Amino acid sequence: MSTRYPFTAVVGMDDLRLALLLNAVSPAVGGVLVRGEKGTAKSTAVRALAELLPAVPVVAGCRFSCDPASPDPGCPDGPHEAGPGAERPARMVELPVGASEDRLVGSLDIEKALAEGVKAFEPGLLADAHRGILYVDEVNLLHDHLIDLLLDAAAMGFSHVEREGVSVRHAARFLLVGTMNPEEGELRPQLLDRFGLTVEVAASRDPEQRVEVVRRRLAFEDDPAAFAARWADEEAALRGRIVAARALLPQVTLGDAVLLQIAATCAAFEVDGMRADIVMARTATALAAWAGRTEVTSEDVRQAALLALPHRRRRSPFDAPGLDEDKLDETLEQFKGEDPDPDPEPEPDGPDDGGPDDGGPGDGGPGGGGPDGGGIPPQGDGPAPEDVPAPEEAPVPEPAPQRAGAGERAAVKAAEPFRTKVLSVPGLGEGAAGRRSRARTEHGRTTGSTRPRGALTKLHLAATLQAAAPHQKARGRTGRGLVVRRDDLRQATREGREGNLVLFAVDASGSMAARQRMSAVKGAVLSLLLDAYQRRDKVGLVTFRGRDAEVALPPTSSVDAAAARLEQLPTGGRTPLSAGLLKAHDVLRVERLRDPSRRPLLVVVTDGRATGGRAAGDPVALAARAARLHAAEGTASVVVDCETGPVRLGLAGQLARELGGTAVTLDELRADAIAGLVRDVQAGQARHAAQATRRAA
């Protein structure tokens, strides 16, 4: 087995290490979500934690890791007789982003279940992770239905698998850790709330701290065993401290004054539901046990709030997670009662004589500071080379402030967003799971059956019985069981929803430069971005003004990045409409090669005027020619007509006809406006197809 990087050798990362250790002390805290840029040692720290967990006593031969002291009475491998059992190291199970539902929860042998009535169950990753760690790298890229199954199991402590009336239930209690890079997209707020704690990590900007990171990493790679041996004493001490804190945890008490502070803090920050209160109480209790105390203090409550509330107080998908610490301190002071510990123990992040925190040079210790990085020791945090992920999308750089040049106006603030009509791509796709357009998916309503091309995942029972029934006599059926063979099995075909690539081409020219008008346009695009976030789309942003067009944001799952680019967009200059459409065509061409199953939706936001660019020729004719390129490839498109005033030229409508799509005004874009916008998009596509057929004839 390969040697893992020691937990106590990780430089800095105080908040991350503290959050992981609190969950090791009390798994009821609910896991950790680690947010941060690439290369910040997120995965290294999580993998190192597994080596610190105490050995797990298990029933010998049980695939579900039952505890011999109290075996699960419903264990599929049971019933188990009382006995001493055996011990094995705590496991860390990794869930890959591309895992199937059956790989996660396990699968049944449908053929045996139908023919013999036998529950032949193959355990999944949830069973493997029982009483250990389940680690999900890039959890924000995991399909929503897998996240739902994962978090349900984490909350209930068991996994329930059902396939056509045959069900299996087994225990699944584990420490859930997810890591994510926010540049690649956010988790839904409902899913964020299911993680107990969250931690923001970033690489240190201090050269000395970064030097220590590199020095340790190179030493580890040169001789992993020798490097691990140098930290063996610190690892053993920290492991012992975890065991001691676990033993002390049942004795820790929460006083009424502390409970009032917890409730008042959650109310002051307007978090939804009661999960935050419960998580804060459990976290504060774990903090007290970690510090060796049996009573929770106000400082425990403060630290618990810094870990448990930032990801729960977001009121909009575009709000950055965070907590106003001044407001937190005011709330705690206002509801401060009699301190149960007038002589407080040292902070849980302080060094402990003979403990793990007084390790070798540069060790930051496993204590904690707030998300602002307070209390970080001199060595700081830094990236571990093995932790650099390989995302499916190019990383999104930080938006650079754009200055208004000659003939341009500075960026204006977007108007208040609103709920938009549903824009969808006509037809039936097979793209990534989402909530926008119709598609063949693994989840959804059953529309038919087919022979399975690989492993059977969704049985169509009626079609399977219908295929097997005519052959029962020839197969010599004598008993009650149905004689079913592999050729009889039928896979259910299902229809659900997919996510699309929504590419915005936004006119930022002088004709759009009136401040009130551009504010409304930005508000409309921001509204569409919110809709794309909720429907799990990828988004991209092309802007055109002056003499050319540019890709302001390559296609990405980070809708937040698109909103940031939009907010800083200045206006002014001529209207190179053809350049904007050609640039959008190039972006879509590349994306079809990278992700051919994800269908695009082009949203052009313009008044339809074309007044020049770098290309020579009639601007209107050039724009029409560029639009026909999109139409020839069948790209679904919508033109948001931004023309205002009593006299309208109708140029946006002409552009929509050339694109083979439909035009909608800013007012019609609202969900409470004219009904049937989706039908209009589909009708436009059908109209264009008919015109193309007539021209070909």
XYZ file of C-alpha atoms in Angstrom:
697
model
C 0.000 0.000 0.000
C 1.340 3.440 -0.914
C 2.407 5.800 1.864
C 0.090 8.762 2.388
C 1.231 12.237 3.220
C 1.007 12.697 7.028
C -1.861 14.830 8.312
C 0.357 16.634 10.828
C 2.827 17.529 8.060
C 0.241 19.555 6.126
C 1.362 23.185 6.389
C -1.219 25.587 7.798
C -4.787 24.887 6.597
C -6.012 25.407 10.167
C -9.729 25.672 9.439
C -9.718 22.656 7.145
C -7.855 20.457 9.602
C -10.024 21.534 12.506
C -13.241 20.813 10.569
C -11.984 17.357 9.587
C -10.898 16.544 13.135
C -14.245 17.658 14.610
C -16.008 15.252 12.273
C -13.582 12.517 13.269
C -14.505 13.180 16.906
C -18.250 13.414 16.186
C -19.451 12.113 12.785
C -22.926 13.428 13.723
C -21.641 16.909 12.810
C -22.534 16.011 9.242
C -19.368 16.133 7.159
C -17.292 18.865 5.560
C -17.517 20.711 2.267
C -14.112 22.109 1.279
C -14.233 24.998 -1.188
C -11.106 26.389 -2.768
C -8.991 27.048 -5.788
C -7.082 24.238 -7.450
C -3.793 23.079 -5.953
C -4.508 23.972 -2.322
C -3.935 20.529 -0.772
C -7.651 19.830 -0.272
C -7.378 16.193 -1.342
C -4.065 15.681 0.436
C -5.492 16.702 3.811
C -8.627 14.575 3.388
C -6.688 11.459 2.385
C -4.286 11.954 5.279
C -7.153 11.979 7.786
C -7.947 8.306 7.148
C -4.636 7.273 8.697
C -5.615 8.975 11.985
C -8.922 7.192 12.515
C -8.855 4.325 15.034
C -9.104 0.752 13.788
C -12.644 -0.535 13.264
C -13.863 -3.812 14.874
C -15.936 -5.777 12.343
C -17.749 -9.094 12.069
C -15.440 -11.460 10.207
C -16.618 -12.032 6.638
C -19.351 -9.363 6.724
C -19.284 -7.251 3.552
C -21.110 -4.456 5.375
C -18.638 -3.944 8.241
C -21.076 -4.762 11.036
C -19.904 -3.996 14.575
C -19.546 -7.309 16.484
C -20.692 -5.565 19.670
C -24.010 -4.550 18.052
C -24.455 -6.107 14.613
C -27.145 -4.757 12.310
C -30.170 -7.084 12.643
C -31.151 -6.277 9.047
C -27.700 -6.843 7.549
C -27.986 -8.669 4.185
C -25.097 -10.911 5.275
C -26.705 -11.583 8.667
C -27.901 -12.582 11.093
C -24.583 -12.457 12.934
C -23.824 -14.289 16.137
C -22.150 -12.438 18.987
C -18.405 -12.835 18.966
C -15.092 -11.049 19.284
C -14.851 -10.207 15.580
C -11.757 -8.769 13.909
C -10.181 -5.381 13.397
C -9.347 -3.563 10.192
C -8.105 -0.027 9.437
C -10.735 2.656 8.819
C -11.393 2.975 5.115
C -11.456 6.024 2.917
C -13.660 5.360 -0.120
C -13.529 7.741 -3.066
C -16.616 8.340 -5.196
C -15.633 9.241 -8.768
C -17.604 11.968 -10.556
C -18.663 9.580 -13.328
C -19.967 6.836 -11.012
C -23.333 5.238 -11.738
C -26.183 4.908 -9.271
C -25.600 1.153 -9.001
C -21.922 1.719 -8.211
C -22.911 4.066 -5.392
C -25.759 2.199 -3.692
C -25.148 -1.341 -4.957
C -27.114 -3.514 -7.349
C -29.324 -6.585 -7.347
C -28.983 -9.607 -9.606
C -32.352 -9.170 -11.311
C -32.172 -12.533 -13.074
C -31.786 -14.443 -9.766
C -34.371 -12.263 -8.062
C -37.010 -13.073 -10.713
C -36.159 -16.716 -11.262
C -35.278 -17.824 -7.725
C -36.575 -15.081 -5.456
C -33.036 -14.692 -4.058
C -31.772 -11.275 -2.951
C -28.357 -11.499 -4.584
C -27.030 -8.074 -3.645
C -23.686 -6.626 -4.707
C -22.685 -3.874 -2.234
C -21.800 -0.428 -3.517
C -19.533 2.342 -2.315
C -21.928 3.324 0.481
C -21.465 -0.115 2.041
C -17.695 0.070 1.603
C -17.602 3.464 3.368
C -19.651 2.347 6.388
C -17.810 3.374 9.583
C -15.136 5.141 7.531
C -14.753 8.160 5.222
C -16.585 8.737 1.946
C -14.672 11.294 -0.103
C -16.153 13.025 -3.168
C -13.681 15.135 -5.117
C -15.310 17.792 -7.347
C -18.658 17.143 -5.655
C -20.212 20.058 -7.575
C -19.725 18.104 -10.825
C -21.548 15.029 -9.511
C -24.991 14.390 -10.988
C -27.792 15.758 -8.832
C -29.561 12.417 -8.334
C -26.319 10.869 -7.022
C -25.836 13.766 -4.619
C -29.402 13.293 -3.383
C -28.811 9.575 -2.742
C -25.493 10.288 -1.065
C -26.810 12.960 1.274
C -29.936 10.979 2.124
C -27.789 8.042 3.205
C -25.517 10.346 5.217
C -28.526 11.877 6.984
C -30.412 8.616 7.709
C -27.455 6.333 8.405
C -28.592 3.603 6.024
C -29.003 2.899 2.318
C -32.170 1.422 0.852
C -31.970 -0.209 -2.598
C -35.133 -1.180 -4.456
C -35.420 -2.834 -7.836
C -38.882 -3.835 -9.064
C -40.267 -4.811 -5.667
C -37.095 -6.467 -4.346
C -35.465 -4.358 -1.634
C -32.289 -4.458 0.459
C -31.421 -2.185 3.375
C -28.048 -1.876 5.062
C -26.287 0.512 7.445
C -24.277 3.349 5.892
C -22.784 5.684 8.470
C -19.699 7.525 7.325
C -17.802 10.781 7.517
C -18.754 12.639 4.328
C -16.150 14.974 2.845
C -16.618 16.827 -0.427
C -14.189 19.151 -2.193
C -14.972 21.591 -4.977
C -13.527 24.429 -7.008
C -16.205 27.181 -7.174
C -14.892 28.229 -10.600
C -16.432 25.051 -12.007
C -19.938 25.712 -10.697
C -21.830 25.803 -7.415
C -23.935 23.296 -5.557
C -27.632 23.997 -5.147
C -28.431 25.777 -1.845
C -30.545 22.795 -0.749
C -27.503 20.534 -1.119
C -25.104 22.997 0.478
C -27.297 22.916 3.573
C -26.862 19.151 3.901
C -23.128 19.463 4.587
C -22.490 20.084 8.270
C -19.480 22.394 7.932
C -17.804 24.318 5.155
C -14.267 25.617 4.840
C -12.741 28.044 2.353
C -9.110 27.318 1.501
C -6.584 29.322 -0.499
C -2.869 29.112 -1.122
C -0.714 31.347 1.018
C 0.812 34.428 -0.595
C 3.704 34.481 1.889
C 6.907 33.320 0.128
C 8.317 31.736 3.317
C 5.176 29.699 3.845
C 5.208 28.533 0.234
C 8.883 27.555 0.557
C 8.009 25.303 3.506
C 5.248 23.659 1.458
C 7.638 22.902 -1.401
C 10.394 21.699 0.948
C 8.111 19.184 2.645
C 6.548 18.008 -0.566
C 9.913 17.344 -2.212
C 11.120 15.516 0.890
C 8.025 13.325 0.818
C 8.421 12.483 -2.860
C 12.121 11.643 -2.420
C 11.444 9.086 0.332
C 7.791 8.720 1.428
C 8.529 6.120 4.118
C 11.293 8.146 5.752
C 9.217 11.327 5.625
C 6.244 9.552 7.231
C 8.533 8.131 9.919
C 9.637 11.659 10.862
C 6.018 12.520 11.657
C 5.037 9.188 13.225
C 5.104 10.470 16.808
C 2.943 13.494 15.966
C 0.509 11.260 14.075
C 0.271 8.855 17.034
C -0.315 11.706 19.477
C -3.061 13.189 17.315
C -4.674 9.777 16.906
C -4.693 9.404 20.680
C -6.251 12.821 21.098
C -9.084 11.834 18.734
C -9.749 8.694 20.773
C -9.758 10.692 24.021
C -12.129 13.314 22.585
C -14.514 10.593 21.379
C -14.566 9.093 24.868
C -15.211 12.496 26.456
C -17.914 13.562 23.991
C -20.902 11.906 25.775
C -20.023 13.808 28.954
C -20.096 17.274 27.350
C -23.133 19.365 28.310
C -24.825 22.244 26.522
C -26.102 24.859 28.950
C -29.277 26.844 28.360
C -27.291 30.064 27.904
C -25.196 28.472 25.155
C -28.263 27.034 23.422
C -29.806 30.511 23.440
C -26.671 31.915 21.795
C -26.837 29.240 19.107
C -30.506 29.929 18.366
C -30.003 33.708 18.408
C -27.050 33.462 16.016
C -28.962 31.356 13.501
C -31.929 33.732 13.710
C -29.715 36.815 13.326
C -28.189 35.476 10.108
C -31.610 34.397 8.764
C -30.638 30.840 7.911
C -33.472 28.652 6.661
C -34.770 25.717 8.673
C -33.407 24.234 11.899
C -30.489 22.178 10.568
C -28.039 25.021 11.228
C -29.003 25.137 14.918
C -28.515 21.393 15.309
C -25.193 21.371 13.445
C -23.907 24.309 15.508
C -24.836 22.517 18.736
C -23.068 19.325 17.666
C -20.017 21.247 16.442
C -19.735 23.274 19.653
C -19.972 20.050 21.665
C -17.219 18.457 19.559
C -15.064 21.575 20.028
C -15.392 21.289 23.790
C -14.473 17.589 23.722
C -11.512 18.340 21.439
C -10.286 20.911 23.970
C -10.721 18.406 26.807
C -13.670 20.191 28.453
C -17.076 18.913 29.508
C -18.925 22.239 29.106
C -19.444 24.326 25.989
C -18.340 27.975 26.059
C -19.260 31.060 24.040
C -15.997 30.748 22.131
C -17.044 27.245 21.043
C -20.297 28.705 19.738
C -18.408 31.412 17.836
C -16.076 28.890 16.201
C -19.018 26.614 15.380
C -20.826 29.501 13.689
C -17.779 30.303 11.532
C -17.737 26.723 10.286
C -21.461 25.915 10.081
C -23.156 29.105 8.833
C -21.277 30.678 5.870
C -22.713 28.310 3.252
C -26.221 28.502 4.727
C -26.787 32.253 4.620
C -26.585 32.750 0.848
C -29.768 34.455 -0.279
C -28.923 34.237 -4.007
C -26.763 31.862 -6.081
C -24.498 34.829 -6.871
C -23.890 35.734 -3.221
C -20.447 34.709 -2.016
C -20.410 32.523 1.112
C -19.238 34.344 4.198
C -20.132 35.650 7.619
C -20.015 39.128 9.117
C -17.845 38.499 12.183
C -18.677 41.856 13.769
C -22.367 41.001 13.627
C -21.584 37.549 15.023
C -19.692 39.029 17.983
C -22.498 41.510 18.681
C -25.092 38.739 18.698
C -23.055 36.522 21.003
C -22.424 39.420 23.373
C -26.089 40.420 23.395
C -27.220 36.914 24.365
C -24.302 36.077 26.587
C -25.383 34.512 29.843
C -23.372 33.220 32.770
C -20.160 31.762 31.388
C -20.054 28.137 32.531
C -16.262 28.203 32.511
C -14.831 31.311 34.195
C -11.300 29.955 33.754
C -11.371 28.864 30.121
C -8.996 26.259 28.846
C -6.532 27.148 26.079
C -8.046 27.563 22.623
C -8.558 24.291 20.763
C -6.152 25.514 18.113
C -3.362 26.194 20.577
C -0.411 23.895 21.118
C -0.835 20.992 23.494
C 2.187 19.856 25.468
C 3.304 16.539 24.121
C 0.408 16.592 21.622
C 0.368 16.772 17.861
C 0.592 20.547 17.691
C 4.203 20.762 18.808
C 5.481 18.884 15.779
C 8.478 19.573 13.634
C 9.447 22.885 12.114
C 6.757 24.465 10.054
C 3.885 22.439 11.468
C 0.783 24.559 11.765
C -1.008 22.151 14.078
C -4.554 20.917 13.710
C -6.199 23.804 15.536
C -8.622 26.206 14.011
C -9.078 29.836 13.268
C -11.965 31.576 11.595
C -12.528 31.545 7.843
C -10.615 34.795 7.636
C -7.426 32.889 8.335
C -6.940 34.228 11.868
C -4.597 32.191 14.035
C -2.630 30.713 11.121
C 0.866 29.812 12.276
C 3.874 31.266 10.451
C 4.216 28.282 8.156
C 0.876 28.938 6.424
C -0.943 26.872 3.901
C 0.047 25.890 0.430
C -0.623 23.608 -2.475
C 0.288 19.976 -2.733
C 1.189 19.084 -6.342
C -0.830 15.854 -6.310
C -3.964 17.807 -5.432
C -4.175 19.783 -8.680
C -7.414 18.566 -10.308
C -7.939 18.126 -14.025
C -11.333 19.710 -14.551
C -13.303 19.158 -17.735
C -13.387 22.909 -18.283
C -10.668 25.499 -18.544
C -10.290 27.441 -15.297
C -12.028 30.777 -15.279
C -9.613 33.673 -14.663
C -10.539 36.491 -12.362
C -12.419 39.231 -14.225
C -10.214 42.207 -14.970
C -11.879 45.589 -14.469
C -12.701 47.089 -17.862
C -12.078 50.761 -18.380
C -14.296 52.764 -20.639
C -12.311 53.957 -23.657
C -13.057 56.590 -26.237
C -16.710 56.507 -27.229
C -17.530 54.091 -24.416
C -19.499 54.462 -21.248
C -18.594 52.922 -17.942
C -20.359 49.799 -16.775
C -23.816 50.298 -15.282
C -25.504 48.263 -12.572
C -27.936 45.565 -13.615
C -31.625 46.029 -12.920
C -33.368 43.740 -10.452
C -33.564 40.172 -11.857
C -36.915 38.482 -12.437
C -38.282 35.010 -13.120
C -38.032 34.267 -16.833
C -39.963 32.156 -19.283
C -38.545 28.697 -19.938
C -36.359 28.606 -23.038
C -35.587 25.097 -24.254
C -34.005 23.289 -27.170
C -36.532 21.457 -29.377
C -36.310 17.710 -29.891
C -35.028 14.932 -27.661
C -31.407 15.027 -26.513
C -29.053 12.727 -24.622
C -26.953 15.270 -22.745
C -25.945 15.690 -19.126
C -28.724 15.527 -16.545
C -30.360 18.890 -15.900
C -33.704 20.663 -15.938
C -34.071 22.458 -19.258
C -34.780 20.370 -22.386
C -36.331 16.954 -22.987
C -33.808 14.107 -23.111
C -33.303 10.374 -22.733
C -32.003 9.928 -19.206
C -31.525 7.272 -16.547
C -34.153 8.960 -14.390
C -37.582 10.171 -15.405
C -40.828 8.732 -16.700
C -40.691 5.375 -18.458
C -41.496 5.661 -22.166
C -40.647 2.175 -23.443
C -38.161 -0.659 -23.325
C -35.130 -1.939 -25.200
C -32.577 -4.719 -24.998
C -29.751 -3.712 -22.638
C -26.504 -2.885 -24.444
C -24.396 -3.391 -21.308
C -25.180 -4.004 -17.657
C -28.891 -3.846 -16.857
C -29.617 -0.828 -14.661
C -33.357 -0.122 -14.969
C -35.499 -3.224 -15.492
C -38.734 -2.928 -17.452
C -40.590 -5.707 -15.624
C -43.650 -6.005 -17.895
C -41.537 -6.178 -21.058
C -39.207 -8.749 -19.442
C -42.112 -10.986 -18.427
C -43.644 -10.612 -21.875
C -40.369 -11.708 -23.494
C -39.903 -14.700 -21.179
C -43.507 -15.979 -21.075
C -43.673 -17.724 -24.512
C -40.602 -19.862 -23.718
C -41.582 -21.324 -20.335
C -42.773 -24.693 -21.674
C -39.740 -25.117 -23.933
C -37.451 -24.306 -21.017
C -39.039 -27.047 -18.911
C -40.611 -24.876 -16.244
C -42.120 -27.055 -13.512
C -42.130 -24.967 -10.332
C -43.525 -21.594 -9.408
C -40.416 -19.673 -10.419
C -40.241 -18.026 -13.811
C -37.420 -19.290 -16.025
C -35.701 -16.103 -17.095
C -32.626 -15.876 -19.268
C -30.359 -13.002 -20.116
C -31.970 -12.499 -23.527
C -35.351 -11.910 -21.877
C -34.240 -8.905 -19.841
C -35.439 -5.530 -21.051
C -34.016 -2.142 -20.132
C -36.510 0.638 -19.412
C -36.092 3.711 -21.587
C -36.835 6.911 -19.720
C -37.373 10.520 -20.559
C -36.280 13.337 -18.295
C -34.511 16.677 -18.655
C -31.014 17.634 -19.702
C -28.818 20.644 -19.110
C -27.769 22.666 -22.135
C -25.033 25.064 -23.125
C -26.618 28.518 -23.039
C -24.370 30.909 -24.973
C -25.176 34.601 -24.612
C -24.162 37.002 -27.393
C -24.678 40.473 -25.888
C -24.690 43.696 -27.885
C -22.694 46.298 -25.911
C -22.528 48.939 -28.663
C -23.445 52.592 -28.582
C -27.034 51.899 -29.635
C -27.412 50.040 -26.351
C -25.491 52.582 -24.288
C -28.360 54.516 -22.743
C -27.881 53.854 -19.041
C -31.474 52.928 -18.280
C -31.648 50.673 -21.311
C -28.406 48.826 -20.616
C -29.390 48.387 -16.992
C -32.572 46.651 -18.137
C -30.607 44.500 -20.585
C -28.167 43.409 -17.891
C -31.067 42.656 -15.573
C -32.610 40.431 -18.248
C -29.356 38.554 -18.885
C -28.798 38.175 -15.133
C -32.309 36.715 -14.875
C -31.488 34.214 -17.615
C -28.259 33.347 -15.807
C -30.222 32.635 -12.631
C -32.490 30.398 -14.673
C -29.429 28.624 -16.138
C -28.059 28.066 -12.627
C -31.303 26.475 -11.487
C -31.485 24.272 -14.594
C -27.857 23.061 -14.283
C -26.666 24.501 -17.597
C -23.243 25.481 -18.773
C -23.065 29.129 -19.827
C -20.804 31.255 -21.998
C -20.703 34.967 -22.803
C -19.741 36.678 -26.074
C -19.865 40.471 -26.281
C -19.563 42.717 -29.322
C -18.991 46.448 -29.607
C -16.647 48.859 -31.410
C -15.063 46.941 -34.301
C -14.951 43.369 -33.014
C -16.333 40.703 -30.678
C -14.687 38.852 -27.808
C -15.330 35.808 -25.656
C -15.898 37.428 -22.281
C -16.384 34.006 -20.669
C -15.641 30.599 -22.224
C -18.374 28.002 -21.613
C -18.315 26.993 -17.966
C -20.552 25.694 -15.203
C -19.680 28.732 -13.073
C -22.706 30.985 -13.543
C -21.216 33.256 -10.885
C -18.307 34.040 -13.209
C -20.713 34.977 -16.012
C -22.583 37.335 -13.681
C -19.275 38.972 -12.668
C -18.302 39.530 -16.325
C -21.708 40.979 -17.091
C -21.561 43.392 -14.169
C -18.285 44.910 -15.436
C -19.304 45.179 -19.099
C -18.990 48.753 -20.495
C -20.853 49.920 -23.606
C -20.197 52.167 -26.577
C -18.951 52.248 -30.154
C -20.361 50.691 -33.317
C -22.359 47.472 -33.625
C -20.351 44.614 -35.212
C -23.296 42.203 -35.145
C -21.784 39.836 -37.698
C -18.577 39.602 -35.650
C -20.587 38.689 -32.560
C -22.469 35.943 -34.398
C -19.300 34.563 -35.977
C -17.527 34.533 -32.626
C -20.490 32.663 -31.126
C -20.323 30.208 -34.037
C -16.631 29.527 -33.305
C -17.356 28.943 -29.611
C -20.163 26.498 -30.374
C -18.035 24.656 -32.940
C -15.311 24.017 -30.378
C -17.846 23.002 -27.710
C -19.441 20.467 -30.056
C -16.069 18.746 -30.259
C -15.475 18.881 -26.498
C -18.976 17.915 -25.357
C -20.967 16.600 -28.348
C -23.936 15.372 -26.286
C -24.687 18.795 -24.769
C -26.996 20.713 -27.081
C -26.578 24.488 -27.357
C -29.064 27.329 -27.027
C -27.908 30.663 -28.485
C -29.411 33.759 -26.836
C -28.663 36.945 -28.784
C -29.372 40.122 -26.811
C -29.537 43.069 -29.239
C -31.727 45.689 -30.889
C -30.812 44.146 -34.253
C -28.890 47.096 -35.638
C -25.661 46.359 -37.513
C -23.373 49.333 -38.121
C -20.006 47.937 -39.083
C -16.933 46.134 -37.848
C -13.622 44.946 -39.230
C -15.146 43.052 -42.167
C -15.793 44.989 -45.387
C -19.261 44.979 -46.876
C -22.858 45.730 -45.967
C -23.130 45.170 -42.172
C -26.750 44.005 -42.410
C -25.975 41.478 -45.147
C -22.924 40.217 -43.249
C -25.015 39.745 -40.107
C -27.674 37.837 -42.044
C -25.016 35.577 -43.573
C -23.512 34.877 -40.146
C -26.978 34.100 -38.759
C -27.592 31.573 -41.514
C -24.459 29.677 -40.427
C -26.154 28.981 -37.087
C -29.413 28.064 -38.800
C -27.659 25.617 -41.139
C -26.312 23.694 -38.132
C -29.704 23.600 -36.438
C -28.662 25.662 -33.430
C -31.701 26.572 -31.325
C -31.747 30.340 -30.864
C -33.677 33.151 -29.250
C -33.232 36.861 -29.960
C -34.038 39.117 -27.016
C -35.240 42.300 -28.739
C -33.935 45.322 -26.825
C -35.388 47.964 -29.177
C -37.437 50.559 -27.321
C -39.386 53.685 -28.181
C -42.540 54.437 -30.171
C -40.880 53.790 -33.549
C -39.401 50.310 -33.961
C -37.547 48.984 -36.997
C -38.138 45.304 -36.252
C -34.514 44.397 -37.026
C -34.299 41.888 -34.160
C -37.260 39.998 -35.612
C -35.517 39.814 -38.991
C -32.393 38.494 -37.318
C -34.446 35.829 -35.508
C -35.898 34.670 -38.826
C -32.411 34.354 -40.340
C -31.324 32.338 -37.285
C -34.359 30.085 -37.606
C -35.359 30.984 -34.070
C -37.772 33.356 -32.424
C -37.681 36.904 -31.088
C -38.963 37.992 -27.691
C -39.023 41.442 -26.155
C -37.698 42.206 -22.695
C -41.267 42.400 -21.400
C -42.233 39.083 -22.991
C -39.240 37.411 -21.352
C -40.889 37.627 -17.945
C -42.579 34.491 -16.682
C -45.820 36.357 -16.003
C -45.999 37.755 -19.544
C -47.325 36.150 -22.720
C -47.692 32.368 -22.437
C -46.221 29.887 -24.858
C -42.697 31.170 -25.329
C -41.345 27.622 -25.523
C -43.878 26.822 -28.209
C -42.714 29.905 -30.091
C -39.102 28.678 -29.999
C -40.153 25.270 -31.269
C -42.422 26.771 -33.893
C -39.557 28.928 -35.126
C -37.355 25.867 -35.498
C -40.100 23.995 -37.364
C -40.733 27.013 -39.592
C -37.058 27.230 -40.499
C -36.908 23.489 -41.255
C -39.887 23.792 -43.604
C -38.306 26.766 -45.375
C -35.042 24.851 -45.791
C -36.933 21.885 -47.275
C -38.716 24.138 -49.774
C -35.450 25.780 -50.808
C -33.820 22.374 -51.284
C -36.763 21.227 -53.435
